[in-house]
Short mmCIF file of C-alpha atoms and ligand atoms in Angstrom, two decimals:
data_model
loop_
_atom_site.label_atom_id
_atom_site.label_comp_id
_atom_site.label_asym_id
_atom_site.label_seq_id
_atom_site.Cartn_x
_atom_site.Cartn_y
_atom_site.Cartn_z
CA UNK A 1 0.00 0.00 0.00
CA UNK A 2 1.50 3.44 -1.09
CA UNK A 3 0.81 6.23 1.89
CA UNK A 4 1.15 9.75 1.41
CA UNK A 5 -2.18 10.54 -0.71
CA UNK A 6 -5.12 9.91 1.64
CA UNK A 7 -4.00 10.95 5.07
CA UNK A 8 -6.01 9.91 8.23
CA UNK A 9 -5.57 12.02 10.87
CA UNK A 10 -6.10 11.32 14.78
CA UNK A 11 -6.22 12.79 17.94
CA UNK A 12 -5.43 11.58 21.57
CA UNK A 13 -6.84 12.53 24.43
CA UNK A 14 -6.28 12.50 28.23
CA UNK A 15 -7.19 8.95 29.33
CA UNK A 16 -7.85 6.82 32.81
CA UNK A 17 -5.79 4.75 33.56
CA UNK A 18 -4.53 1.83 30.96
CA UNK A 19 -4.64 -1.44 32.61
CA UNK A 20 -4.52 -5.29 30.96
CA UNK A 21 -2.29 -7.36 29.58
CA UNK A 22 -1.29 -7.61 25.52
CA UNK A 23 1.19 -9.52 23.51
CA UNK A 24 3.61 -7.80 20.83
CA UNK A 25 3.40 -8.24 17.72
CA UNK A 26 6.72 -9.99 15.93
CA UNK A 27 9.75 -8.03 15.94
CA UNK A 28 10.36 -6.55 12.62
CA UNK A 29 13.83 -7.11 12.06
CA UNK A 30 13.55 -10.48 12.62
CA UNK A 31 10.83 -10.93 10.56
CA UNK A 32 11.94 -9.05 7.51
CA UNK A 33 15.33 -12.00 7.71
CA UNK A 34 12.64 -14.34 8.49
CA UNK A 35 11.44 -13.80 5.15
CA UNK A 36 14.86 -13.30 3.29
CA UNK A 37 16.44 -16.31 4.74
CA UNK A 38 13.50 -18.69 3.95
CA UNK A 39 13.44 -17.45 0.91
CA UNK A 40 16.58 -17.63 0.01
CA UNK A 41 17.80 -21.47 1.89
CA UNK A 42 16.84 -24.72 0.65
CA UNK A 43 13.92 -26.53 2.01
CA UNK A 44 11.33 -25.24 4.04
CA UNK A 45 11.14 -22.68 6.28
CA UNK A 46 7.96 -22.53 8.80
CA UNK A 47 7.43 -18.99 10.70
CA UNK A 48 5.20 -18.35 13.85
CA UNK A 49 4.47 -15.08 15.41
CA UNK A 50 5.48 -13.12 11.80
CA UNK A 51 4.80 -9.49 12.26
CA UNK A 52 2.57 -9.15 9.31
CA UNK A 53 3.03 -5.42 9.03
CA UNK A 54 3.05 -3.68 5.45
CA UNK A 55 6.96 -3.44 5.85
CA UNK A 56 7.60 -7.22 6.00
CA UNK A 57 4.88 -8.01 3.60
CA UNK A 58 6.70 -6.29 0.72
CA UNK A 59 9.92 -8.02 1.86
CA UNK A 60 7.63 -11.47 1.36
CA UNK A 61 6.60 -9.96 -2.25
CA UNK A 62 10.18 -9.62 -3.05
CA UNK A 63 11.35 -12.94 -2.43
CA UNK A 64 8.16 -14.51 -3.96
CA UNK A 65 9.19 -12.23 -7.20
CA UNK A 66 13.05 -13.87 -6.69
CA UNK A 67 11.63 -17.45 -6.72
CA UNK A 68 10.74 -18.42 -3.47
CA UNK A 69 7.18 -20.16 -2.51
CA UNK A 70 5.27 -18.50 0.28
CA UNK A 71 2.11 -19.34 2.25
CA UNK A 72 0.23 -18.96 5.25
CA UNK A 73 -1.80 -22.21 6.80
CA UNK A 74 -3.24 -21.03 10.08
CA UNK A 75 -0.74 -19.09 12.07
CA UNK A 76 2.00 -20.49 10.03
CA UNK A 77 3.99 -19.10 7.41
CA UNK A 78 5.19 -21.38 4.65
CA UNK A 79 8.21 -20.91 2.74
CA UNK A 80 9.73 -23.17 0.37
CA UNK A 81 13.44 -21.89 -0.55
CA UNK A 82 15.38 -22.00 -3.58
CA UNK A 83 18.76 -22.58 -2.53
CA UNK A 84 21.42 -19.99 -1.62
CA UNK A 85 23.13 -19.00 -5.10
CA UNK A 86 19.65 -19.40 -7.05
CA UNK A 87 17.27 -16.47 -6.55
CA UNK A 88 15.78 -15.89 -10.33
CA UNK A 89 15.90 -12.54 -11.80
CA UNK A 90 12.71 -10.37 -11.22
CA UNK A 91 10.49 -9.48 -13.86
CA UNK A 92 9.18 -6.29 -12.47
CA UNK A 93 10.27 -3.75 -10.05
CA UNK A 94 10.53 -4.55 -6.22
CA UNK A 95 8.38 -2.02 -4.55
CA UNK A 96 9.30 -1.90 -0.66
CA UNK A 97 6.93 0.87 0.44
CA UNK A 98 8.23 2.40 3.58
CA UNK A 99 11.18 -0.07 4.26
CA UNK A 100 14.46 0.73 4.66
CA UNK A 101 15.38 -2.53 5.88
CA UNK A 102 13.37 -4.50 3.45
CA UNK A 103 14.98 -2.49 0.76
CA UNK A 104 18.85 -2.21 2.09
CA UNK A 105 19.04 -5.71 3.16
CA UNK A 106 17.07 -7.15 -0.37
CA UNK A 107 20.07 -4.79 -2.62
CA UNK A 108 22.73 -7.04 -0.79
CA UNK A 109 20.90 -9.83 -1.11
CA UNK A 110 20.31 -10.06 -4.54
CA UNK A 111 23.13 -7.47 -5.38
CA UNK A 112 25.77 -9.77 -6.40
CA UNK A 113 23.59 -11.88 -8.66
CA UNK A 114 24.45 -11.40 -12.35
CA UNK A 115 21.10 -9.98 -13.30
CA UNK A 116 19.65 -6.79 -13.15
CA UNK A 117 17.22 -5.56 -9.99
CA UNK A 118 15.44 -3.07 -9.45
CA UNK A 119 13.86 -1.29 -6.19
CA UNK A 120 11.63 1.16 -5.60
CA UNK A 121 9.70 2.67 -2.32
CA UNK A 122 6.91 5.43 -1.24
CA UNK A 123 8.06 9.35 -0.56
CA UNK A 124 9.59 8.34 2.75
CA UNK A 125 12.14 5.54 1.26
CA UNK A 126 13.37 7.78 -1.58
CA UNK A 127 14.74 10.44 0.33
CA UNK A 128 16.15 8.27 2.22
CA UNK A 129 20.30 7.75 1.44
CA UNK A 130 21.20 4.07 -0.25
CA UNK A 131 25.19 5.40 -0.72
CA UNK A 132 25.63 2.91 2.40
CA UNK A 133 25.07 0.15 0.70
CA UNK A 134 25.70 1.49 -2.38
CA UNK A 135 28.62 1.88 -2.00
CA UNK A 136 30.37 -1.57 -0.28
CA UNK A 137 28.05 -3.42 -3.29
CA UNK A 138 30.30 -1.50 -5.66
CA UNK A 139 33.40 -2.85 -4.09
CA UNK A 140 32.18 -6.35 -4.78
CA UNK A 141 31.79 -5.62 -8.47
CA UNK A 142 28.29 -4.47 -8.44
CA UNK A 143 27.03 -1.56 -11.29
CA UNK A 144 24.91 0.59 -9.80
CA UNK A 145 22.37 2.86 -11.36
CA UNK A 146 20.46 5.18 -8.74
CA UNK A 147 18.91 8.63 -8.51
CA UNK A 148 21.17 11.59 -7.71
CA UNK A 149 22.41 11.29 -3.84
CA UNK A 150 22.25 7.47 -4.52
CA UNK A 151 18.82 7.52 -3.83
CA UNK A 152 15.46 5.45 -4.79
CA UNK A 153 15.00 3.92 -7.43
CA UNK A 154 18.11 1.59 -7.73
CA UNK A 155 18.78 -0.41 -10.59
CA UNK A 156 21.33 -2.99 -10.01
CA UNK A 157 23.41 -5.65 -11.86
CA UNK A 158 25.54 -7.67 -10.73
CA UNK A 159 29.19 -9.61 -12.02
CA UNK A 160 29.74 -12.67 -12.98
CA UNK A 161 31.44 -13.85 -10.52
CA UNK A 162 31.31 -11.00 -7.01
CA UNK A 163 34.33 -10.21 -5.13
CA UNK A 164 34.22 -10.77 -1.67
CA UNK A 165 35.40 -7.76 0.63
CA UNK A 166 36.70 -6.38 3.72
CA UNK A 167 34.45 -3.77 4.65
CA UNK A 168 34.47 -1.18 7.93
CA UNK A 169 30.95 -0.01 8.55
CA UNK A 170 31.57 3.65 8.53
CA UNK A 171 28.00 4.62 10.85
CA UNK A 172 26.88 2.57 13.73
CA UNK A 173 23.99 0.43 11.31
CA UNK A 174 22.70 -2.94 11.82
CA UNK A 175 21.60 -2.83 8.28
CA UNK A 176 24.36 -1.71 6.14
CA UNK A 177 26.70 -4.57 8.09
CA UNK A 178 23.59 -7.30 7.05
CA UNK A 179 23.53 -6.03 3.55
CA UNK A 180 27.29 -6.74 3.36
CA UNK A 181 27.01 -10.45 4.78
CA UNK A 182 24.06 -11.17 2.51
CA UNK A 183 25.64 -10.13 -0.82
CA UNK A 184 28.91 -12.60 0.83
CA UNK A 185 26.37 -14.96 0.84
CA UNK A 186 26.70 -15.12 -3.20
CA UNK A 187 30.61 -14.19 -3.72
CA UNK A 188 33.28 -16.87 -3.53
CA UNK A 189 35.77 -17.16 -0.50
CA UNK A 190 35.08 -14.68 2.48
CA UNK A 191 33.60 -11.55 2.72
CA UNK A 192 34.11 -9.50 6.68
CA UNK A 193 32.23 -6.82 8.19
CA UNK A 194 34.18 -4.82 10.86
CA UNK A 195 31.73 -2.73 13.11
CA UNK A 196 32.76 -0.61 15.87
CA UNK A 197 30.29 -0.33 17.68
CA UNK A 198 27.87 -3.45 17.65
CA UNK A 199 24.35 -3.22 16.51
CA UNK A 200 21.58 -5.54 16.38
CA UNK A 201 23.24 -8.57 15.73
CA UNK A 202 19.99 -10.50 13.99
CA UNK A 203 22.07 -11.06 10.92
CA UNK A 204 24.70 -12.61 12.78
CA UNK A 205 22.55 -14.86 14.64
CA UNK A 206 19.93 -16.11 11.80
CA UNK A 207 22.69 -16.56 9.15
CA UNK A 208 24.09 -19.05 12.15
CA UNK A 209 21.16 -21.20 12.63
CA UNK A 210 20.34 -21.34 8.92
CA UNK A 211 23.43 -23.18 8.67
CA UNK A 212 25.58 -20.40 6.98
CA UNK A 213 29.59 -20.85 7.89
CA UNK A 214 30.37 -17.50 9.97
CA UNK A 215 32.64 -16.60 12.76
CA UNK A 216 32.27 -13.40 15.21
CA UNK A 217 35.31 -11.73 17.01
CA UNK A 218 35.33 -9.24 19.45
CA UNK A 219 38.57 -7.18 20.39
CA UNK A 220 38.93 -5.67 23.80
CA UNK A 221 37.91 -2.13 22.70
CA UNK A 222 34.20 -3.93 21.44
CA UNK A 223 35.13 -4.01 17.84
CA UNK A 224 33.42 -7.08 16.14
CA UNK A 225 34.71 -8.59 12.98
CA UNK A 226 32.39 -10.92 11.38
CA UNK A 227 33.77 -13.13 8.25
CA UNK A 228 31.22 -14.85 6.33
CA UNK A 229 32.42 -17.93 3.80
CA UNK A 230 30.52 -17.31 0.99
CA UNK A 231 28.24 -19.98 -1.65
CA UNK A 232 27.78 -22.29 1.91
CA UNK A 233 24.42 -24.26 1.68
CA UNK A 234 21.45 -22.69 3.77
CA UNK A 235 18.88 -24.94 5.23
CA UNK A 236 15.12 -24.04 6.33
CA UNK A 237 14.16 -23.93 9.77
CA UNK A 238 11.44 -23.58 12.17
CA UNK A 239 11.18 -19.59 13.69
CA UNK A 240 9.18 -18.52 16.39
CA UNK A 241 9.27 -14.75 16.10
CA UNK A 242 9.46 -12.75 19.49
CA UNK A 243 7.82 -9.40 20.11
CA UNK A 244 9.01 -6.29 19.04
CA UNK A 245 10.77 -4.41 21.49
CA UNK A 246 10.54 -1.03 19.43
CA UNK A 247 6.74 -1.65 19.44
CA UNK A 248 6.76 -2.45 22.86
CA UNK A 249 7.99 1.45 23.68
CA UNK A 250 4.62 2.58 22.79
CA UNK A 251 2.02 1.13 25.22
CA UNK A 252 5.12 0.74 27.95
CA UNK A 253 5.58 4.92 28.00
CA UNK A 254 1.89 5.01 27.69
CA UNK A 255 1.67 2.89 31.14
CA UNK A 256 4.52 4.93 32.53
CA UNK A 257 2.74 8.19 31.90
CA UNK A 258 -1.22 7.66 32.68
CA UNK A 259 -1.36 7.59 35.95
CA UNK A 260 -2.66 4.71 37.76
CA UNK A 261 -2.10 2.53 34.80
CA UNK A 262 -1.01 -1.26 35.22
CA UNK A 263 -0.06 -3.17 32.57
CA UNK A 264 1.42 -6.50 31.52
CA UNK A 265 3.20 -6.44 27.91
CA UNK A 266 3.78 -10.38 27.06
CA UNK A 267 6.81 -11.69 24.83
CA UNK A 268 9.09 -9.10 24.16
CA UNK A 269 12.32 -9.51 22.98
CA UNK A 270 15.26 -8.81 25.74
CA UNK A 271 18.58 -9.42 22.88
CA UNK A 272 21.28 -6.55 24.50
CA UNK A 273 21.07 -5.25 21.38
CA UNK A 274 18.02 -3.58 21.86
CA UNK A 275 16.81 -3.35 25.35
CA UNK A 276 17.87 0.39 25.48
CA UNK A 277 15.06 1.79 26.27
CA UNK A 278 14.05 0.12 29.01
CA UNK A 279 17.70 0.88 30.61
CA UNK A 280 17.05 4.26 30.68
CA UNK A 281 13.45 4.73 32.03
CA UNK A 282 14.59 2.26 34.72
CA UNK A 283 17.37 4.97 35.06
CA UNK A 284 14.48 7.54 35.03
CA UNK A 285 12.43 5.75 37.77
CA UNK A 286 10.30 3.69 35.97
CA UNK A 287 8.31 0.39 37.50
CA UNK A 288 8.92 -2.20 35.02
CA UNK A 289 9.28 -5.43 36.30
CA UNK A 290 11.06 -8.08 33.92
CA UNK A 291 9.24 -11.60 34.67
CA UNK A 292 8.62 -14.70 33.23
CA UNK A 293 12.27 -14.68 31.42
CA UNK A 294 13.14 -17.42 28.80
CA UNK A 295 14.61 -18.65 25.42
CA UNK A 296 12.42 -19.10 23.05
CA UNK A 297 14.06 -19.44 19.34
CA UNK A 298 18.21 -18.98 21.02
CA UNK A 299 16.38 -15.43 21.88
CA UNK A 300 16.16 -13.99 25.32
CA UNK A 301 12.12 -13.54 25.60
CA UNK A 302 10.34 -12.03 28.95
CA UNK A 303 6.90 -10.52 29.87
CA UNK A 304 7.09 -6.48 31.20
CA UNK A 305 4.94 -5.66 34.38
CA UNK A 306 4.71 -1.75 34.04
CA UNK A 307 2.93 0.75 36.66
CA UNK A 308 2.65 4.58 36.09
CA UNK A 309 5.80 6.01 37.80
CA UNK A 310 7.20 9.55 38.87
CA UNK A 311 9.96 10.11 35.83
CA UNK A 312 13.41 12.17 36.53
CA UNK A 313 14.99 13.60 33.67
CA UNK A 314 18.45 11.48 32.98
CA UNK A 315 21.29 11.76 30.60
CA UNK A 316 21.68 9.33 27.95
CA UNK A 317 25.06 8.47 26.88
CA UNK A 318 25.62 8.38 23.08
CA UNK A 319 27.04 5.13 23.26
CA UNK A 320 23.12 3.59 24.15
CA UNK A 321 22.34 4.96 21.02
CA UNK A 322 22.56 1.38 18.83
CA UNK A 323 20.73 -0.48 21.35
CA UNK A 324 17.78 2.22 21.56
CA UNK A 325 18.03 3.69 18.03
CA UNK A 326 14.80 3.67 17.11
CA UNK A 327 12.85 4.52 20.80
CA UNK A 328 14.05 7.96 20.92
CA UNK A 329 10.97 9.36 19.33
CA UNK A 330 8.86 7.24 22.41
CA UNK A 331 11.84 8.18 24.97
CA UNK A 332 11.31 12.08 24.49
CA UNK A 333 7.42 11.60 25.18
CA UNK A 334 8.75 9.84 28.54
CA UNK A 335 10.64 13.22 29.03
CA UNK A 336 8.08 15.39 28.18
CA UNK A 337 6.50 13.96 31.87
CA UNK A 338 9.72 13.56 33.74
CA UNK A 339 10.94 16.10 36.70
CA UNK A 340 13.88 17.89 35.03
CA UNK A 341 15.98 17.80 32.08
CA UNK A 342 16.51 14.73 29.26
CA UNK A 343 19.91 14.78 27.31
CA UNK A 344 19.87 12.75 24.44
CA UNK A 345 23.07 12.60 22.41
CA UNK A 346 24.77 10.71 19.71
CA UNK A 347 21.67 10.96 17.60
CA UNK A 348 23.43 11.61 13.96
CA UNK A 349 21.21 8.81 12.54
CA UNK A 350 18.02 9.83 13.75
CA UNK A 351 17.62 12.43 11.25
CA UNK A 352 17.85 9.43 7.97
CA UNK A 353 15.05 7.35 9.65
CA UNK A 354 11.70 6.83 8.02
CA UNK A 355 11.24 11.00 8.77
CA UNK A 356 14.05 13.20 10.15
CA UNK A 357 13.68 11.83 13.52
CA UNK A 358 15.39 14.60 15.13
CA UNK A 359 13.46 16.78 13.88
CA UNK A 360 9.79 15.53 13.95
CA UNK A 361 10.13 14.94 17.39
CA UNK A 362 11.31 18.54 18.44
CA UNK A 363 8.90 20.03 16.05
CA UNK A 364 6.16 17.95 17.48
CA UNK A 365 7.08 18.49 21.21
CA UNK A 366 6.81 22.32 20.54
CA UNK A 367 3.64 22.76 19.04
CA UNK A 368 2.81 20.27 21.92
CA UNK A 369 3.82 22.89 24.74
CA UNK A 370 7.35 21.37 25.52
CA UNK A 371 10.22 23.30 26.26
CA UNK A 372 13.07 21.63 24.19
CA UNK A 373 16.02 22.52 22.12
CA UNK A 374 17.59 20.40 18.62
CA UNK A 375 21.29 20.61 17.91
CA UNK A 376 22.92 18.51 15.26
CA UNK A 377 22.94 15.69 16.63
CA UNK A 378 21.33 16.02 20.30
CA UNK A 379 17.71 17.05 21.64
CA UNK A 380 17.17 18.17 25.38
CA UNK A 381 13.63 18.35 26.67
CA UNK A 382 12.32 19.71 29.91
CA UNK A 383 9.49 17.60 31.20
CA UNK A 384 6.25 18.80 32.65
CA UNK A 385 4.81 15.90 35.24
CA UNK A 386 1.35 15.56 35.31
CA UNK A 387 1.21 16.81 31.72
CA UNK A 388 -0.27 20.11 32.98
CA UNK A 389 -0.15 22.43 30.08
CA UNK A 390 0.65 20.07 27.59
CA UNK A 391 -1.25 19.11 24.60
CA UNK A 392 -1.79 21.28 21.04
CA UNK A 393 -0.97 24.73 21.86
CA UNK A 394 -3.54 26.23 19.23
CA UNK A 395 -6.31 24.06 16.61
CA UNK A 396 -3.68 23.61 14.36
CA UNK A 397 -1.08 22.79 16.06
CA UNK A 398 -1.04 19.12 14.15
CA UNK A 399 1.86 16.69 14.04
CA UNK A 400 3.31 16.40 11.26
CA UNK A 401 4.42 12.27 10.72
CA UNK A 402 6.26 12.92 7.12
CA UNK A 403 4.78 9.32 6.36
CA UNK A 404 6.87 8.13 9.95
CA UNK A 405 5.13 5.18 12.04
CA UNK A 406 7.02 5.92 14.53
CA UNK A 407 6.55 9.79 15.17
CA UNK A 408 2.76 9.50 14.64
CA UNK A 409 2.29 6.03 17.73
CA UNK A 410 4.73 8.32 19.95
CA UNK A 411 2.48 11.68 19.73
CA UNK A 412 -0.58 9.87 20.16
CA UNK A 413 0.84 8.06 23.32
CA UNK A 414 1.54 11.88 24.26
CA UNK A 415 -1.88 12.79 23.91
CA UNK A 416 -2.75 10.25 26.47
CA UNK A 417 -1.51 11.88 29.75
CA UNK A 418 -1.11 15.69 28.52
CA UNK A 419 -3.88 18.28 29.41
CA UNK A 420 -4.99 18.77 25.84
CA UNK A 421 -5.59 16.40 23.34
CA UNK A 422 -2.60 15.78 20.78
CA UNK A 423 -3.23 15.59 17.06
CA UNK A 424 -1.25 14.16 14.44
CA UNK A 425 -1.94 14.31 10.38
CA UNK A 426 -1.80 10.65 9.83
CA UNK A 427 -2.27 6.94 11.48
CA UNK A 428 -2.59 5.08 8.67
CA UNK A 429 1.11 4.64 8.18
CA UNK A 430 1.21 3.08 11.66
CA UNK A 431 0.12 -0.07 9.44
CA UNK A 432 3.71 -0.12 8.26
CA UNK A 433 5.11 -2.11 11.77
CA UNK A 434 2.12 -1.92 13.92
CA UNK A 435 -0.92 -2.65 12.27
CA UNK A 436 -2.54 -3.85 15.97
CA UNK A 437 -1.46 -0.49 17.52
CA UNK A 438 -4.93 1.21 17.35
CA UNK A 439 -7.31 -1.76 18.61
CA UNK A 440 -4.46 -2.79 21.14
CA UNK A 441 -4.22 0.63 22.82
CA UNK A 442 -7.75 1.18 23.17
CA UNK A 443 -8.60 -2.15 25.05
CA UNK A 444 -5.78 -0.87 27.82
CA UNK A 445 -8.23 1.97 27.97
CA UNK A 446 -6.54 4.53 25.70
CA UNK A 447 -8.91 7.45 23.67
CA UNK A 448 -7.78 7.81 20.56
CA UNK A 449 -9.99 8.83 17.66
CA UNK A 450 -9.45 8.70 13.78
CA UNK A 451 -10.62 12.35 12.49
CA UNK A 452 -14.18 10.90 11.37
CA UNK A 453 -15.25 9.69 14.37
CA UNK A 454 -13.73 12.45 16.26
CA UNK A 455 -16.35 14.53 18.77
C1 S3P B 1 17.29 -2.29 11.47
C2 S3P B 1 18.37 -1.48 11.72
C3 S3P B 1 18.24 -0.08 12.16
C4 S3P B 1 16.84 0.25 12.64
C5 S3P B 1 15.79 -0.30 11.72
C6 S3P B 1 15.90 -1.81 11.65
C7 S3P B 1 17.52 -3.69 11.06
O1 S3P B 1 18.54 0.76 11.06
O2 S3P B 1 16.68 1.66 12.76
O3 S3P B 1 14.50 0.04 12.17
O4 S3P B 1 16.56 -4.50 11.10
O5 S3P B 1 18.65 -4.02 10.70
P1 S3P B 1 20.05 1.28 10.76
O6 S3P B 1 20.85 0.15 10.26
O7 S3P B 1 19.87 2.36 9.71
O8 S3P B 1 20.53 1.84 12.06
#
């Protein structure tokens, strides 16, 4: 579905408090590899607990358009894979809507194949920079044919035969080190991703279990190298995909900041590699209670018992930033309620996100009636508890989500505990990783209203 055309706009208002107990959806990341690697190993793959957001359904497109046999039976997911090496050229364009990761991790993917590809995306995706994987694909031989700024939409063909590289991941980014590995997956000999500082490690992890021959080193100063042999033999397996911790930010801040609110948030993912979030509003003061913890799928899995909670403003040290890069939006609504002053630094790659992140956010918490200033790379917001004279400063003070999932779930969660209610221009796009959001939040107890059925 392309967004941007028919916006539906929604308001929150100030609600009582959330209470009951819900179960994340999948995690996205792993079920955008969920897709890829099923796709892409031999034999079948079956998939439980698939987030079946817009995002990872375009991913599914895109390896059904490559070759690979997908279905859903019940609450399974189907795949029969053709064999690492054999993805067959598509005939039409690969349209990945709103995903970066669909898109980024698909070019090194299919990359190194010697056919040509091409990918395409909504408003959002082609602004967004593909030079980061651009760029290591040329390395391995790859000609590229892109927009100015390397941007949307990519044509690519690959060599004959792709050279395998060394490559240093110049920006902290789980997906430009995955899109390396995959396109290794199709060059002879090794191919080795150095990151500096370590980001989700999904790719890593997956490749591993699918059977894929891959070692991970870590020096003392944290720097991982990861060498891949390349042309292995990938075999399907049986996934059980947790909950997504990034979707899990919403209704936990919510519970945080309505007071009185109780809630239990089952199945959420607990990998290091993104449990930032919930580091730092423990920091802040926040009652979450980690219960029920387990493996499920060689994934650390718990339930979250959350109560409202007083909030103090903290200072979050850049170095968080991989493991909570995509909760900021969520964590500055937390501070927008907290006693005192929220730093937030080290935020360079907010501003390529689905929306300039960095930006969005401050311009939202302004027109919302919170005291907060942007640099370059930092925002610091002073909270207001109790939410007293927060809330849309005038009737059109409206979020704007610039076709962002993310920004619009995090203002409406706003809207929940301010004074006022808190409008933003569009929810459909929530679809893209959340599609449950809406229904989800309102049986905790939470009043939001699309625009037609607003009072
Ligand atoms: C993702 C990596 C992150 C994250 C995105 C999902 C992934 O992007 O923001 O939502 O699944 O690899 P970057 O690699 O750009 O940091």
């Amino acid at each position: 579905m392309t967004h941007g055309a028919h916006l539906t706009p929604a308001a929150a208002h100030k609600s009582d408090r959330l209470t009951g107990t819900i179960r994340i959806p999948g995690d996205k990341s792993i079920s955008h590899r969920s897709f890829m690697f099923g796709g892409l190993a031999s034999g079948q793959t079956r998939i439980t607990g698939l987030l079946e957001g817009e995002d990872v359904l375009a991913t599914g497109r895109a390896m059904q358009a490559m070759g690979a046999y997908i279905r859903k039976e019940g609450d399974t997911w189907i795949i029969d894979g053709v064999g690492n090496g054999c993805l067959l050229e598509p005939e039409a364009a690969l349209d990945f809507g709103n995903a970066g990761t669909g898109v980024r991790l698909t070019m090194g993917l299919v990359g190194t194949y010697a056919f040509s590809a091409t990918f395409t995306g909504d408003a959002s995706l082609s602004k967004r920079p593909m030079g980061r994987v651009l760029d290591p694909l040329r390395l391995m031989g790859v000609q590229v044919e892109a927009q100015e700024g390397d941007r949307l939409p990519v044509t690519l063909r690959g060599p004959h035969i792709a050279n395998p590289i060394t490559y240093r991941v110049p920006m902290a980014s789980a997906q430009v080190k995955s899109a390396v590995l995959l396109a290794g997956l199709n060059a002879p000999g090794t191919t080795t991703v150095i990151e500096e500082v370590m980001t989700r490690d999904h790719t890593e992890k997956m490749l591993a279990g699918f059977g894929a021959q891959l070692s991970v080193e870590t020096d003392g100063n944290g720097v991982r190298t990861i060498a891949l042999q390349g042309q292995g033999k990938l075999a399907g397996q049986v996934i059980d995909v947790p909950g997504d911790p990034s979707s899990t930010a919403f209704p936990l801040v919510a519970a945080l900041i309505v007071p009185g609110s109780h809630v239990t948030i089952e199945n959420v993912l607990m990998n290091p590699t993104r449990t930032g979030l919930i580091t730092t509003l423990v920091e802040m003061g926040a009652d979450i209670v980690v219960t029920n913890e387990r493996l499920a799928g060689g994934e650390d899995v718990a339930d979250l018992v959350v109560r409202s909670s007083e909030l103090k403003g903290v200072s979050v040290p850049p170095e968080r930033a991989p493991s909570m890069i995509d909760e900021y939006p969520a964590l500055a609504i937390a501070a927008s309620f907290a006693e005192g002053e929220t730093v937030m630094e080290g935020l360079e790659e907010l501003r390529v996100k689905e929306s300039d992140r960095l930006s969005a956010v401050a311009e939202g918490l302004k027109i919302n009636g919170v005291d907060c200033d942007e640099s370059k790379a930092s925002l610091r917001v002073r909270g207001v508890p109790g939410g007293k004279g927060l809330g849309a400063v005038s009737k059109d003070a409206v979020v704007e989500t610039h076709l962002d999932h993310r920004i619009a779930m995090s203002f409406l969660v706003m809207g929940l505990a301010s004074e006022r209610p808190v409008s933003v221009d569009d929810a459909a796009i929530i679809a893209t990783s959340f599609p449950e959001f809406m229904d989800m939040m309102a049986g905790l107890g939470a009043r939001i209203t699309l625009e037609q059925e607003a009072a």
